[in-house]
CSV table of C-alpha atoms and ligand atoms in Angstrom, one decimal:
chain,number,residue,atom,x,y,z
A,1,MET,CA,78.4,46.0,71.7
A,2,THR,CA,81.1,46.2,74.5
A,3,SER,CA,84.7,47.1,73.6
A,4,LYS,CA,86.7,44.1,72.4
A,5,MET,CA,89.7,45.5,74.3
A,6,TRP,CA,88.4,46.4,77.7
A,7,GLY,CA,84.7,45.3,77.7
A,8,GLY,CA,85.1,42.2,79.9
A,9,ARG,CA,83.1,43.7,82.9
A,10,PHE,CA,80.7,45.7,80.7
A,11,SER,CA,77.4,44.4,79.6
A,12,ALA,CA,76.4,47.2,77.2
A,13,GLY,CA,78.3,49.5,74.8
A,14,PRO,CA,78.9,53.2,75.3
A,15,SER,CA,76.3,55.7,74.3
A,16,ALA,CA,76.9,57.5,71.0
A,17,ILE,CA,77.9,60.6,72.8
A,18,MET,CA,80.3,58.7,75.1
A,19,ALA,CA,81.9,57.2,72.0
A,20,GLU,CA,82.2,60.6,70.4
A,21,ILE,CA,83.8,62.4,73.3
A,22,ASN,CA,86.1,59.4,73.9
A,23,ILE,CA,87.5,58.7,70.5
A,24,SER,CA,90.9,59.9,69.6
A,25,LEU,CA,91.6,58.1,66.4
A,26,PRO,CA,90.9,61.0,64.1
A,27,PHE,CA,94.0,62.7,65.5
A,28,ASP,CA,96.2,60.0,67.2
A,29,ARG,CA,96.3,58.0,63.9
A,30,ARG,CA,99.3,60.3,63.2
A,31,MET,CA,101.2,58.3,65.7
A,32,ALA,CA,100.6,55.0,63.9
A,33,ALA,CA,104.2,54.5,62.8
A,34,GLN,CA,105.5,55.3,66.3
A,35,ASP,CA,102.9,52.9,67.8
A,36,VAL,CA,104.1,50.1,65.5
A,37,ARG,CA,107.8,50.8,66.3
A,38,GLY,CA,107.0,50.7,70.1
A,39,SER,CA,105.2,47.4,69.7
A,40,ILE,CA,108.0,45.8,67.7
A,41,ALA,CA,110.5,46.7,70.4
A,42,HIS,CA,108.1,45.4,73.1
A,43,ALA,CA,107.5,42.1,71.4
A,44,GLU,CA,111.2,41.5,70.8
A,45,MET,CA,111.9,42.2,74.5
A,46,LEU,CA,109.0,39.9,75.7
A,47,ALA,CA,110.5,37.1,73.7
A,48,ALA,CA,114.1,37.8,74.8
A,49,ARG,CA,113.0,37.7,78.4
A,50,GLY,CA,111.0,34.4,77.8
A,51,ILE,CA,107.7,36.1,78.6
A,52,ILE,CA,106.2,35.1,75.3
A,53,SER,CA,107.5,32.4,72.9
A,54,SER,CA,109.7,33.3,70.0
A,55,ALA,CA,107.1,31.8,67.6
A,56,ASP,CA,104.5,34.2,69.0
A,57,SER,CA,107.0,37.1,68.9
A,58,LYS,CA,107.8,36.3,65.3
A,59,ALA,CA,104.1,36.2,64.3
A,60,ILE,CA,103.5,39.5,66.1
A,61,ILE,CA,106.5,41.2,64.5
A,62,ASP,CA,105.7,39.9,61.0
A,63,GLY,CA,102.1,41.2,61.4
A,64,LEU,CA,103.4,44.5,62.6
A,65,GLY,CA,105.7,44.7,59.6
A,66,LYS,CA,102.6,44.2,57.4
A,67,ILE,CA,100.8,46.9,59.2
A,68,GLU,CA,103.8,49.2,58.7
A,69,ARG,CA,103.5,48.6,54.9
A,70,GLU,CA,99.8,49.2,54.9
A,71,LEU,CA,100.3,52.4,56.7
A,72,ALA,CA,103.0,53.5,54.3
A,73,GLU,CA,100.8,52.7,51.3
A,74,GLY,CA,97.8,54.4,52.9
A,75,LYS,CA,95.9,51.0,53.0
A,76,PHE,CA,95.5,50.5,56.7
A,77,PRO,CA,91.8,50.1,57.6
A,78,PHE,CA,91.3,52.7,60.3
A,79,LYS,CA,88.2,52.1,62.4
A,80,ASN,CA,86.7,54.9,64.5
A,81,ALA,CA,84.7,52.3,66.5
A,82,LEU,CA,88.0,51.1,67.9
A,83,GLU,CA,88.6,54.4,69.8
A,84,ASP,CA,92.3,55.1,69.3
A,85,ILE,CA,95.3,54.2,67.3
A,86,HIS,CA,96.6,51.6,69.9
A,87,MET,CA,93.5,49.5,69.7
A,88,ASN,CA,93.3,49.9,65.9
A,89,VAL,CA,96.8,48.5,65.5
A,90,GLU,CA,96.2,45.7,67.9
A,91,ASP,CA,92.9,44.8,66.3
A,92,ARG,CA,94.4,44.7,62.9
A,93,LEU,CA,97.3,42.6,64.2
A,94,LYS,CA,94.8,40.0,65.4
A,95,GLU,CA,93.4,39.8,61.8
A,96,LEU,CA,96.9,39.4,60.4
A,97,ALA,CA,98.7,37.4,63.1
A,98,GLY,CA,95.9,35.5,64.7
A,99,ALA,CA,95.9,34.4,68.4
A,100,ALA,CA,99.6,35.5,69.0
A,101,ALA,CA,98.4,39.1,68.8
A,102,GLY,CA,96.6,38.7,72.1
A,103,ARG,CA,100.0,38.3,73.8
A,104,LEU,CA,101.5,41.6,72.6
A,105,HIS,CA,99.9,43.7,75.4
A,106,THR,CA,101.5,41.5,78.1
A,107,ALA,CA,103.2,43.7,80.7
A,108,ARG,CA,102.0,46.9,79.0
A,109,SER,CA,99.2,49.3,79.4
A,110,ARG,CA,97.9,51.9,77.0
A,111,ASN,CA,99.2,54.4,79.5
A,112,ASP,CA,102.9,53.6,79.0
A,113,GLN,CA,102.2,52.8,75.3
A,114,VAL,CA,100.7,56.2,74.6
A,115,ALA,CA,103.5,58.0,76.5
A,116,THR,CA,106.0,56.1,74.5
A,117,ASP,CA,104.4,56.8,71.1
A,118,PHE,CA,103.9,60.4,71.9
A,119,ARG,CA,107.6,60.9,73.0
A,120,LEU,CA,108.7,59.2,69.8
A,121,TRP,CA,106.5,61.4,67.7
A,122,THR,CA,107.6,64.6,69.4
A,123,ARG,CA,111.2,63.6,69.1
A,124,ASP,CA,110.7,63.1,65.3
A,125,ALA,CA,109.0,66.5,65.2
A,126,ILE,CA,112.0,68.2,67.0
A,127,ASP,CA,114.4,66.7,64.6
A,128,LYS,CA,112.4,67.9,61.6
A,129,LEU,CA,112.0,71.3,63.1
A,130,ASP,CA,115.7,71.6,63.7
A,131,ALA,CA,116.4,70.8,60.0
A,132,GLU,CA,113.8,73.5,59.0
A,133,LEU,CA,115.4,76.1,61.3
A,134,LYS,CA,118.8,75.3,59.9
A,135,LYS,CA,117.5,75.9,56.4
A,136,LEU,CA,116.1,79.3,57.5
A,137,GLN,CA,119.4,80.1,59.0
A,138,ALA,CA,121.2,79.2,55.8
A,139,THR,CA,118.9,81.5,53.9
A,140,LEU,CA,119.4,84.4,56.3
A,141,ILE,CA,123.2,83.9,56.2
A,142,ASP,CA,123.2,84.1,52.4
A,143,LYS,CA,121.2,87.3,52.6
A,144,ALA,CA,123.6,88.7,55.2
A,145,GLU,CA,126.6,87.9,53.1
A,146,GLN,CA,125.1,89.6,50.0
A,147,ASN,CA,124.3,92.6,52.1
A,148,ALA,CA,127.2,92.9,54.5
A,149,GLY,CA,127.7,96.5,53.3
A,150,THR,CA,124.1,97.5,52.7
A,151,ILE,CA,123.5,100.5,55.0
A,152,MET,CA,120.1,100.8,56.7
A,153,PRO,CA,118.9,102.6,59.8
A,154,GLY,CA,119.0,100.7,63.0
A,155,PHE,CA,116.1,101.4,65.3
A,156,THR,CA,115.3,101.6,69.0
A,157,HIS,CA,111.7,102.4,69.9
A,158,LEU,CA,111.2,102.3,66.1
A,159,GLN,CA,113.0,105.6,66.0
A,160,VAL,CA,116.2,105.9,63.9
A,161,GLY,CA,119.1,105.2,66.3
A,162,GLN,CA,122.3,104.5,64.4
A,163,PRO,CA,123.2,103.3,60.9
A,164,VAL,CA,123.7,99.5,60.7
A,165,THR,CA,124.0,97.1,57.9
A,166,PHE,CA,121.2,94.9,56.5
A,167,GLY,CA,123.6,92.0,56.8
A,168,HIS,CA,124.0,92.6,60.5
A,169,HIS,CA,120.2,92.8,60.9
A,170,MET,CA,119.8,89.4,59.2
A,171,LEU,CA,122.5,87.9,61.4
A,172,ALA,CA,120.6,89.0,64.5
A,173,TYR,CA,117.9,86.5,63.5
A,174,VAL,CA,120.5,83.8,62.8
A,175,GLU,CA,121.5,84.1,66.4
A,176,MET,CA,117.9,83.9,67.7
A,177,PHE,CA,117.1,80.8,65.6
A,178,GLY,CA,120.4,79.3,66.7
A,179,ARG,CA,119.4,79.7,70.4
A,180,ASP,CA,116.0,78.2,69.4
A,181,ARG,CA,117.8,75.2,68.0
A,182,SER,CA,119.8,74.7,71.1
A,183,ARG,CA,116.7,75.0,73.2
A,184,LEU,CA,115.2,72.2,71.2
A,185,ALA,CA,118.3,70.1,71.6
A,186,ASP,CA,118.0,70.6,75.4
A,187,ALA,CA,114.3,69.6,75.4
A,188,ARG,CA,115.2,66.6,73.3
A,189,LYS,CA,117.6,65.4,75.9
A,190,ARG,CA,115.0,65.5,78.7
A,191,LEU,CA,112.4,63.9,76.4
A,192,ASN,CA,114.6,61.1,75.4
A,193,GLU,CA,113.8,58.6,78.2
A,194,SER,CA,111.5,55.6,77.7
A,195,PRO,CA,108.2,55.3,79.5
A,196,LEU,CA,107.7,51.8,78.1
A,197,GLY,CA,107.4,49.2,80.8
A,198,ALA,CA,105.9,51.5,83.3
A,199,GLY,CA,102.6,49.6,82.8
A,200,ALA,CA,99.4,51.3,83.9
A,201,LEU,CA,101.3,53.2,86.6
A,202,GLY,CA,103.1,50.9,89.1
A,203,GLY,CA,105.3,48.8,86.9
A,204,THR,CA,104.8,45.1,86.3
A,205,SER,CA,105.5,41.7,87.9
A,206,PHE,CA,106.7,40.3,84.6
A,207,PRO,CA,110.5,40.1,84.3
A,208,ILE,CA,110.7,42.8,81.6
A,209,ASP,CA,113.9,44.5,80.4
A,210,ARG,CA,113.2,48.2,80.1
A,211,THR,CA,116.7,49.1,79.1
A,212,MET,CA,116.4,46.8,76.1
A,213,THR,CA,113.2,48.5,74.8
A,214,ALA,CA,114.6,51.9,75.6
A,215,THR,CA,117.7,51.2,73.5
A,216,LYS,CA,115.8,49.7,70.6
A,217,LEU,CA,113.7,52.8,70.4
A,218,GLY,CA,116.7,55.2,70.5
A,219,PHE,CA,116.0,56.4,74.1
A,220,ALA,CA,118.9,57.1,76.3
A,221,ARG,CA,117.5,55.1,79.2
A,222,PRO,CA,114.2,54.0,80.8
A,223,MET,CA,112.3,56.6,82.9
A,224,ALA,CA,113.2,56.0,86.6
A,225,ASN,CA,109.7,56.3,88.1
A,226,SER,CA,106.7,54.4,86.6
A,227,MET,CA,104.1,56.8,88.0
A,228,ASP,CA,106.0,59.8,86.5
A,229,ALA,CA,106.4,58.0,83.2
A,230,VAL,CA,102.6,57.7,82.6
A,231,ALA,CA,101.6,60.9,84.4
A,232,ASP,CA,103.7,63.7,83.0
A,233,ARG,CA,103.6,65.6,79.7
A,234,ASP,CA,106.3,68.1,80.4
A,235,PHE,CA,108.1,67.0,77.3
A,236,ALA,CA,105.2,68.1,75.2
A,237,LEU,CA,105.0,71.4,77.2
A,238,GLU,CA,108.7,72.0,76.8
A,239,TYR,CA,108.5,71.3,73.0
A,240,MET,CA,105.6,73.8,72.8
A,241,ALA,CA,107.4,76.4,74.9
A,242,ALA,CA,110.4,76.2,72.6
A,243,ALA,CA,108.1,76.3,69.7
A,244,SER,CA,106.4,79.4,71.1
A,245,ILE,CA,109.7,81.2,71.3
A,246,ILE,CA,110.5,80.2,67.7
A,247,ALA,CA,107.1,81.5,66.7
A,248,VAL,CA,107.7,84.7,68.5
A,249,HIS,CA,111.0,85.1,66.7
A,250,MET,CA,109.4,84.5,63.4
A,251,SER,CA,106.6,86.8,64.2
A,252,ARG,CA,109.0,89.7,65.0
A,253,LEU,CA,110.8,89.1,61.7
A,254,ALA,CA,107.4,88.9,59.9
A,255,GLU,CA,106.4,92.2,61.6
A,256,GLU,CA,109.6,93.8,60.3
A,257,LEU,CA,108.9,92.5,56.8
A,258,VAL,CA,105.5,94.1,56.9
A,259,ILE,CA,107.0,97.4,58.0
A,260,TRP,CA,109.8,97.3,55.5
A,261,PHE,CA,107.5,96.4,52.7
A,262,SER,CA,105.1,99.3,53.4
A,263,PRO,CA,105.4,102.1,50.8
A,264,GLN,CA,106.3,104.5,53.6
A,265,PHE,CA,109.4,102.5,54.4
A,266,GLY,CA,110.0,100.9,51.0
A,267,PHE,CA,113.0,99.1,52.3
A,268,ILE,CA,112.3,95.8,50.5
A,269,LYS,CA,110.6,94.3,47.5
A,270,PHE,CA,108.9,91.0,47.2
A,271,SER,CA,108.2,89.2,43.9
A,272,ASP,CA,104.7,88.2,43.0
A,273,ALA,CA,105.4,84.9,44.7
A,274,PHE,CA,105.0,86.3,48.2
A,275,THR,CA,102.4,89.0,47.8
A,276,THR,CA,98.8,89.3,47.1
A,277,GLY,CA,96.5,91.9,45.6
A,278,SER,CA,93.4,93.6,46.9
A,279,SER,CA,90.0,92.7,45.4
A,280,MET,CA,89.0,96.4,45.5
A,281,MET,CA,92.1,98.5,45.4
A,282,PRO,CA,94.0,97.7,42.2
A,283,GLN,CA,97.2,99.4,43.3
A,284,LYS,CA,97.7,97.2,46.4
A,285,ARG,CA,100.3,94.6,46.9
A,286,ASN,CA,100.0,93.1,50.4
A,287,PRO,CA,102.5,91.1,52.4
A,288,ASP,CA,99.9,88.5,53.4
A,289,ALA,CA,102.4,85.7,54.1
A,290,ALA,CA,104.3,87.8,56.6
A,291,GLU,CA,101.0,88.9,58.2
A,292,LEU,CA,99.9,85.3,58.6
A,293,VAL,CA,103.2,84.1,60.0
A,294,ARG,CA,102.8,86.9,62.6
A,295,ALA,CA,99.2,85.9,63.3
A,296,LYS,CA,99.7,82.1,63.5
A,297,THR,CA,102.0,82.7,66.5
A,298,GLY,CA,98.8,83.1,68.4
A,299,ARG,CA,97.9,79.5,67.7
A,300,VAL,CA,101.2,78.2,68.9
A,301,ILE,CA,101.2,80.1,72.2
A,302,GLY,CA,97.5,79.2,72.6
A,303,ALA,CA,98.2,75.5,72.2
A,304,MET,CA,100.9,75.7,74.9
A,305,VAL,CA,98.7,77.6,77.3
A,306,GLY,CA,95.8,75.2,76.5
A,307,LEU,CA,97.9,72.1,77.5
A,308,LEU,CA,99.3,73.8,80.6
A,309,THR,CA,95.8,74.5,81.6
A,310,VAL,CA,94.7,70.8,81.0
A,311,MET,CA,97.6,69.5,83.1
A,312,LYS,CA,97.6,71.9,86.0
A,313,GLY,CA,94.8,70.2,88.0
A,314,LEU,CA,95.6,66.5,87.3
A,315,PRO,CA,96.3,64.2,90.2
A,316,MET,CA,98.8,61.4,89.8
A,317,THR,CA,98.8,59.5,87.4
A,318,TYR,CA,97.1,59.2,84.0
A,319,SER,CA,93.8,60.8,83.4
A,320,LYS,CA,91.9,60.9,80.2
A,321,ASP,CA,92.3,64.7,80.1
A,322,MET,CA,95.8,63.9,78.8
A,323,GLN,CA,94.4,62.7,75.5
A,324,GLU,CA,94.0,66.4,74.8
A,325,ASP,CA,97.8,66.7,74.5
A,326,LYS,CA,98.1,65.5,71.0
A,327,GLU,CA,96.1,67.9,69.0
A,328,ALA,CA,97.9,70.7,70.7
A,329,VAL,CA,101.3,69.4,69.8
A,330,PHE,CA,100.3,68.3,66.2
A,331,GLY,CA,98.8,71.7,65.6
A,332,VAL,CA,102.0,73.4,66.8
A,333,ALA,CA,104.2,71.2,64.6
A,334,ASP,CA,102.0,71.8,61.5
A,335,THR,CA,101.8,75.5,62.1
A,336,LEU,CA,105.6,75.9,62.6
A,337,GLU,CA,106.3,73.8,59.5
A,338,LEU,CA,104.2,76.1,57.3
A,339,CYS,CA,105.4,79.3,58.9
A,340,LEU,CA,109.1,78.3,58.6
A,341,ALA,CA,108.6,77.4,54.9
A,342,ALA,CA,106.9,80.8,54.3
A,343,THR,CA,109.5,82.7,56.3
A,344,THR,CA,112.4,81.0,54.5
A,345,GLY,CA,110.7,81.6,51.2
A,346,MET,CA,110.2,85.3,52.0
A,347,ILE,CA,113.8,85.8,53.1
A,348,ALA,CA,115.1,84.2,49.9
A,349,ASP,CA,112.7,86.2,47.8
A,350,LEU,CA,113.1,89.7,49.3
A,351,GLU,CA,115.3,92.2,47.6
A,352,PRO,CA,116.6,95.1,49.7
A,353,VAL,CA,116.1,98.6,48.2
A,354,SER,CA,119.5,99.8,49.2
A,355,ALA,CA,119.2,103.4,48.0
A,356,ARG,CA,116.0,103.8,50.0
A,357,MET,CA,117.5,102.2,53.1
A,358,LYS,CA,120.5,104.4,52.9
A,359,GLU,CA,118.5,107.6,52.4
A,360,SER,CA,116.5,106.6,55.5
A,361,ALA,CA,119.6,105.9,57.5
A,362,HIS,CA,120.6,109.5,56.9
A,363,SER,CA,117.5,110.8,58.6
A,364,GLY,CA,116.9,111.3,62.3
A,365,TYR,CA,120.4,112.5,63.1
A,366,SER,CA,121.5,108.9,63.1
A,367,THR,CA,125.2,109.8,63.3
A,368,ALA,CA,124.8,111.9,66.5
A,369,THR,CA,126.5,109.1,68.5
A,370,ASP,CA,129.5,109.3,66.1
A,371,LEU,CA,129.8,113.0,66.7
A,372,ALA,CA,129.7,112.6,70.4
A,373,ASP,CA,132.2,109.7,70.2
A,374,TRP,CA,134.6,111.9,68.1
A,375,VAL,CA,134.4,114.8,70.5
A,376,THR,CA,135.2,112.4,73.4
A,377,GLN,CA,138.0,110.6,71.6
A,378,LYS,CA,139.6,113.5,69.8
A,379,LEU,CA,139.1,116.3,72.2
A,380,GLY,CA,139.3,114.4,75.4
A,381,ILE,CA,136.0,115.8,76.6
A,382,PRO,CA,134.0,113.5,78.9
A,383,PHE,CA,131.2,111.6,77.1
A,384,ARG,CA,128.4,113.2,79.2
A,385,GLU,CA,129.6,116.7,78.1
A,386,ALA,CA,130.1,115.5,74.5
A,387,HIS,CA,126.5,114.3,74.6
A,388,HIS,CA,125.4,117.9,75.4
A,389,ILE,CA,127.5,119.4,72.7
A,390,THR,CA,126.1,116.9,70.2
A,391,GLY,CA,122.6,117.7,71.5
A,392,ARG,CA,123.2,121.4,70.6
A,393,ALA,CA,124.5,120.4,67.1
A,394,VAL,CA,121.3,118.3,66.6
A,395,LYS,CA,119.2,121.3,67.6
A,396,LEU,CA,121.0,123.5,65.2
A,397,ALA,CA,120.5,121.0,62.4
A,398,GLU,CA,116.8,120.9,63.3
A,399,THR,CA,116.4,124.7,63.1
A,400,LYS,CA,118.3,124.7,59.8
A,401,GLY,CA,116.1,121.8,58.5
A,402,CYS,CA,119.1,119.7,57.6
A,403,GLU,CA,120.9,116.5,58.7
A,404,LEU,CA,124.0,116.5,60.9
A,405,CYS,CA,126.3,115.7,58.0
A,406,GLN,CA,124.9,118.7,56.1
A,407,LEU,CA,126.1,121.2,58.8
A,408,SER,CA,129.2,123.2,57.8
A,409,LEU,CA,132.3,123.2,59.8
A,410,ALA,CA,131.5,126.7,60.9
A,411,ASP,CA,128.1,125.6,62.1
A,412,LEU,CA,129.7,122.8,64.2
A,413,GLN,CA,132.4,125.2,65.5
A,414,SER,CA,129.7,127.6,66.6
A,415,VAL,CA,128.5,124.8,68.9
A,416,GLU,CA,132.0,123.8,70.1
A,417,PRO,CA,135.0,125.8,68.8
A,418,ARG,CA,137.5,123.0,69.3
A,419,ILE,CA,135.9,120.9,66.6
A,420,THR,CA,138.1,120.5,63.5
A,421,ALA,CA,137.5,119.6,59.9
A,422,ASP,CA,138.3,115.9,60.8
A,423,ILE,CA,134.8,115.6,62.0
A,424,LEU,CA,133.3,115.8,58.5
A,425,LYS,CA,134.8,112.3,57.8
A,426,VAL,CA,132.9,110.6,60.6
A,427,LEU,CA,129.4,112.0,60.1
A,428,SER,CA,128.5,110.0,56.9
A,429,VAL,CA,126.4,106.9,57.5
A,430,ASP,CA,129.0,104.7,55.7
A,431,ALA,CA,131.7,106.0,58.0
A,432,ALA,CA,129.5,105.5,61.0
A,433,ALA,CA,128.7,101.9,60.2
A,434,ALA,CA,132.3,101.1,59.2
A,435,SER,CA,133.6,102.5,62.5
A,436,ARG,CA,131.7,100.0,64.6
A,437,THR,CA,134.3,97.3,64.6
A,438,SER,CA,133.9,96.2,68.2
A,439,TYR,CA,133.1,92.5,68.6
A,440,GLY,CA,129.6,91.8,67.5
A,441,GLY,CA,129.3,95.3,65.9
A,442,THR,CA,127.8,96.3,62.6
A,443,ALA,CA,130.9,97.2,60.5
A,444,PRO,CA,130.7,95.5,57.1
A,445,ASP,CA,134.0,93.8,57.6
A,446,ASN,CA,132.7,92.4,60.9
A,447,VAL,CA,129.5,91.2,59.2
A,448,ARG,CA,131.6,89.4,56.5
A,449,ALA,CA,133.6,87.6,59.2
A,450,GLN,CA,130.4,86.9,61.2
A,451,THR,CA,128.7,85.3,58.2
A,452,LYS,CA,131.6,82.9,57.9
A,453,ALA,CA,131.6,82.1,61.6
A,454,ALA,CA,127.8,81.6,61.5
A,455,ARG,CA,128.2,79.1,58.7
A,456,GLU,CA,130.6,77.1,60.9
A,457,ARG,CA,128.6,77.3,64.0
A,458,PHE,CA,125.1,76.6,62.6
A,459,LEU,CA,125.4,74.9,59.2
A,460,GLY,CA,127.8,72.0,59.9
A,461,GLU,CA,126.9,68.5,60.7
A,462,THR,CA,126.2,69.3,64.3
A,463,LEU,CA,125.0,72.5,65.9
A,464,LYS,CA,127.9,74.2,67.7
A,465,TRP,CA,126.5,76.0,70.7
B,1,LIG,N1,93.9,57.4,73.6
B,1,LIG,C1,94.4,57.5,74.9
B,1,LIG,C2,95.3,58.8,75.1
B,1,LIG,O1,95.6,59.3,74.1
B,1,LIG,C3,95.3,56.3,75.2
B,1,LIG,C4,95.5,56.0,76.6
B,1,LIG,C5,94.3,55.4,77.2
B,1,LIG,N2,94.4,55.0,78.6
B,1,LIG,C6,93.4,54.8,79.4
B,1,LIG,N3,93.7,54.4,80.6
B,1,LIG,N4,92.2,54.9,79.0
B,1,LIG,O2,95.5,59.2,76.2
């Protein structure tokens, strides 16, 4: 049997393998709601412009309304034989609305139709993702507030650098996810133009109103070039690029959770809700959710690279290669949704082991910078020289097998005689953290103020960026 939609010049149907490679319904059925929305806008416009009668338009829109309900109730009769979602909806419309259905595709091609549906779907995905990121930020901000004064080591090269607060560390991620949200908002602006009315590639001779359909579908304006409208998928790529950065941010956080949860670090505890056991080693408690968030980043980046590779050799305008865009984007959206839920869950669930964090913050001569800063500020010695003096103090502590704050005043004076008893106040990890009051610094008072500011910037009605 030839295709009902495009089979006019064909005398035989496709081979089974042709049908199998061609069919997109199993995945593009996820755009069914968007396809119906697009068709309703198109039918309304066709009638408004006198291209079809209002009776036909009404029959079409009523039929599409029924299809909407069937979809919502899971009763829509999807048929693989009809290749894709667009032909499924149109075929069902014919059953429900009769002959009028045949007028819906006037001045439209599946090329502008699919571009429209897919933009609508991706826009919905961006909005959902933004809401999920906001939830994660809220959870991180809560943890930060509870731990504004919880001292932990701050690392560079995964070597202890300076004492910081756990709240400060949580807020670092709040900033990252905030930038991610603003990146999505940017991508959304560029995505939000309507391809509908571009036709197959060159526009149409019918007197359509592209601004009307654009407005009805919530787009800012119609796309300016009909060839570009059907040929490009940069909106999908941009979404996946933003998604990849989000996944990388989540993966880094997940990696930290794995490290912190290891018995060697012992910085955090998880409840049974976010850990698993080992089938062989009864003592084990593994942070599988964090490991999987870390791992699934590979899928997201892979999908983006996959579509970039599909697109890179395509001549203008539409090629069937582009049908491969959807699974990539759908997979990214599903993966991020799951990973964000798991990450938000883990952050809410985790409990910092503050005693262990603090003990660890003491190690590795973490207040060496404070000693050097004190020598510079109080003795007026240039920082480079102070750095050397401190280096000698660290060496002395090393030979004595103790931490900097455990050196006696006499020890410190043996390194630099001008040092006074005042120094003993700055070498504790609490004092070190509390002293970093510069804008954006780790002092507990700063962190308290920053959690408040973060709530205003990120958790209000609109993102303030
Ligand atoms: N299923 C197709 C896709 O996703 C719809 C567009 C088909 N266009 C065409 N000229 N065959 O790309």
